[in-house]
Amino acid sequence: MKRETRRLLKKFFSNFSACLGFVLLVFFFIVAVGAPYIAPPKSARDPYMMPIVTWSSNPLPPSPEHPFGVAGKRDIFYGVVWGTRTAFRIGIIVTVVSTLIGLAVGSIAGYFGKLVDEILMRITDIFMAIPFLVAAIVLATILGAGLDKVIIALIVFSWMYSARLVRGNILQVKEEQFVMAARALGVSDFMIILRHVLPNSIFPVLIQASMRMGSLVITAAALSFLGIGAPQGYADWGALLNYARNWMMGSQGEALRYWYMTVFPGVAMVLFVLAWNLVGDALRDVFDPRLRM
Amino acid sequence: MSSAVILKVENLKKYFPIRAGVFRKVIAWVKAVDGVSFEVLGGESLGIVGESGCGKSTLGMTILRLYEPTEGKIFFNGQEISGLPFARLRPIRKDMQMIFQDPFSSLNPRMSIGAIIEEGMAVHGMYSPRERSSKVQEILERVGLSGNYARRYPHEFSGGQRQRIGIARAIALCPRLIIADEAVSSLDVSIRSQILNLMSELKEEYNLTYLFISHDLAVVKQICDRVLVMYLGKIVEIAGKKDLFSRPLHPYTVALVSAVPVPDPDYKVDRIILKGDVPSPINPPSGCRFHPRCPVVQDICREVEPSLREIQEGRWVACHFPGSLGLKRTKEVGVEC
Amino acid sequence: MLQKNLLEVRDLRVYFYSDEKRELKAVDGVSFSVGKGETLALVGESGCGKSVTSMAILRLVDSKGKITGGEVIFDGQNLLLLPESRMREIRGKDIAMIFQEPASALNPVYTIGEQILEAIMLHQKLSPSRAKEVALEMLRLVGIPEPEKRLNEYPHELSGGMKQRAMIAMALSCRPQLLIADEPTTSLDVTIQAQILELIRELQKKLGMALILITHDLGIVADMAERVVVMYAGKVVEEGNRFEIFKNPFHPYTVGLLRSIPRLDVERKKLDTIPGVVPEPSSFPVGCRFRGRCNFETGECVQEPPRTSLSNTHAVYCHHWEKVRDSNAEVLKECRAQ
């Protein structure tokens, strides 16, 4: 397997956009891990709460003291740095949990078929028919504000995509003769799913998950922007944009006066999404079975 | 050669539903296997031939209960297995194995060769783990591969080698019956003979019984003792291979044998070109299913379905006028010189 | 003899380039000729280059491959030197092709009629109503029942045999001088195969066209071909008329192939085998490419085997063809003695 792994790695890193995506991800990861050193918290309080640096609610442009400027009385630089952690946290938790749910639902539906499939897929359809953002807003409102509530809302409304993909893949793999062969050997259903079906249908799911990681962060930001996400002052890119809401139009004759309020958190978000998409794209190329051998 | 009946199939039917509409209502049935009865003796190899859509593959899958039979009974070693729950079927599966057609899709690409061959032994609790891995080596060498291939993955092998691996997986369980579904059809000519010889050798060594499903009559003739011919879900003829290929009795068998091109420019045969295509198994013709294409059709054939009857010792034909269409060729079946 | 050849392929080379930029010599110095109205079979196992050769005649080698040398003389002109526009006129009009998978060679979103009409209108200036007549005539010619109805049907409504008939109708609609049939019956059942082969034979007689039949099935070759070219690993190993190839093969590969196939007409206790596997283009041996699988191999075989002409039609590429001939005679004697 070592040779195989090396071959895949070589293929991955021979692709420019894959390298770019990977480098971006590493950069964000370093920022997230090194947040306490890059932007040391001012007090011993919760470091995720952006400290209040000024008493005026007017935004302040970038200065040596506040390199990205000040918005909503808080330092944008601090928010962007610590917001990286939030982005990773939301992305990873939601993606992992929703993918696991999707895997379970999809494999059961796909492998057993018939009535089980029918019921599970109709439930999936119902969830997919609900407008995501509206439903997430309603759910988050019912559950109350807070990052954990946002995460729950996102999970509830995003597992269906992997469930569908898994089911489709399994239906395809199920027809392969090696699954028949395993049944002829007398292997149990559970082991067939675990050893034969899933390993052959999981890569598309992982690739989709890595792509979704980016878009989830946007959605979470949208919720924060609407004020239902993270609590006041929580380090989060969406929340930073929320502060910019009243200032976005600029001032008379100077449309771009408060550019720093949107550009810094915005660029962070765009790069973050881009990184995951590039990596996902490259993974798809690497694992595409048609391109093997 | 032991001549006890190892497999007995009685009036076996397998219908597949065709569903349509919002409520997925069944609108028709594909009668893939439609009332098939025969016996297989221990130690023999029985060939099942027929063209695509005749139900030969479905028959193999249904015997192994990879498909659930719609109707009919299957006896293996005297025990009825058609109604057996899966838990009780598992120990029997060890004795009935399958070799598949496609050497590329029949091996899990993410499992090593060793793991593929070992899996069945592990499921049935055969040997200790250490014994198993030495067993894997032994079997790999037996099918003509190197023992240290166990750690490699399927995509590193050619079609012929993969088919050897598929055979190794089947014989690892020391089965009594092997159902080979088009096992050599996708292989190159020079590789095909290697695999056919290997299968013949293994049959002697392990005292196997083969159910050899194939569309290729020459291959079936090479490896089988008896041949069963299917057409549209039914058996039309069963005979010893010598009889079947030298003097086929059912008009369909005659047409089939005459249609096979022979690699000898001196060989001439009155080729019987059948008109039209095989009808759909959803709505098979009335009476004898072969009647719309039969060159010697009579009125009775359109109305009355002929039953499969034994007209000579060991020769079964489902035709109202067996032998009415003869096979004319320049050269009789003989020894090669 | 030379004057009458419709197609002459000389020293054709088609190389493919792998991802690692390695040169794969899929077709390496192949020469043969086809006379007017003649049937030539190109025989070999997968990867021997028979299909690539036929695609190269039409200059339809895919983007990873390149025709790196040789000449393809058709009707007195070298096709490899013609401009692409002229080549497009020749494809379909003078040289037509039918493929193994009729299902994937027909476009599923157009009716049979539309596809045949397209083939006709591409090369002939006919009024639409006249073209439709030609299409109907073609469908009738290939024995498709109710041609008026079939014209408006889509490929999925036809059976495999009917699709192959429709493909043939399309290919022959411009009355080509040469038809290249690449495994035309491999995906069909035996009885349907017999129908299609009979049809091709009939049409060939009727239209007087030459046929290059590409196949791995030696039975079909014995049945259809006048002359045979046996290919192995990108090279021709033996060529001759069908009696020479089937009765007096002198290349160890041809001999091995003929002895290893199960046959309907003779009893064989055990099949002879050719040891080893068909090599990949990346690992073709130097010199004689059959090295490593051959019983007659000696040190000499690392040299490229010379072409030995045995008759007007029969030629073999082997250092040891005389030994093969002697061993054939011995086998025959032994067999007769029994």
Coordinates of C-alpha atoms in Angstrom, one line a residue, chain A residues 1 3-4 118 176-178 180-189 195-197 199-200 203 287 292-293, chain B residues 61 66-67 90 93 96-97 100-102 105-111 119-120 123-124 153 155-156 169 173:
Chain A
M1 CA 0.0 0.0 0.0
R3 CA 3.7 2.4 -3.1
E4 CA 0.1 3.2 -3.8
E118 CA -38.1 4.1 0.0
E176 CA -20.2 -5.1 -9.0
Q177 CA -19.4 -8.8 -9.1
F178 CA -17.1 -8.7 -6.1
M180 CA -21.9 -11.0 -5.4
A181 CA -18.7 -12.9 -4.9
A182 CA -18.6 -12.0 -1.2
R183 CA -22.3 -13.0 -0.8
A184 CA -21.5 -16.3 -2.5
L185 CA -18.7 -16.8 0.0
G186 CA -21.2 -16.4 2.8
V187 CA -20.0 -13.0 4.1
S188 CA -22.6 -11.3 6.3
D189 CA -24.4 -8.1 5.1
R195 CA -15.4 -4.3 3.8
H196 CA -16.6 -4.2 0.2
V197 CA -19.2 -1.5 -0.4
P199 CA -14.3 1.4 0.9
N200 CA -15.3 1.6 -2.8
F203 CA -14.0 8.6 -1.7
F287 CA -9.1 9.2 -6.9
R292 CA -6.1 5.0 -12.5
M293 CA -3.4 2.6 -13.7
Chain B
M61 CA -27.3 -17.0 -9.5
L66 CA -27.9 -14.9 -4.9
Y67 CA -31.3 -14.3 -6.4
R90 CA -24.2 -19.9 5.2
R93 CA -22.3 -21.7 0.8
M96 CA -21.0 -24.1 -3.5
Q97 CA -18.8 -21.5 -5.0
F100 CA -17.4 -14.9 -12.2
Q101 CA -17.2 -13.6 -15.8
D102 CA -15.5 -10.2 -15.4
S105 CA -15.2 -6.2 -11.4
S106 CA -15.2 -9.5 -9.5
L107 CA -12.2 -8.5 -7.3
N108 CA -12.6 -5.8 -4.7
P109 CA -10.0 -3.2 -5.8
R110 CA -9.3 -2.0 -2.3
M111 CA -8.4 -5.4 -0.9
E119 CA -12.0 -13.8 3.4
G120 CA -14.1 -16.9 2.7
V123 CA -16.0 -16.3 7.4
H124 CA -16.4 -20.1 7.7
Y153 CA -3.7 -5.4 -5.2
H155 CA -5.1 -3.6 -10.4
E156 CA -1.6 -4.8 -10.7
R169 CA -10.9 -17.6 -4.0
L173 CA -13.1 -23.1 0.6

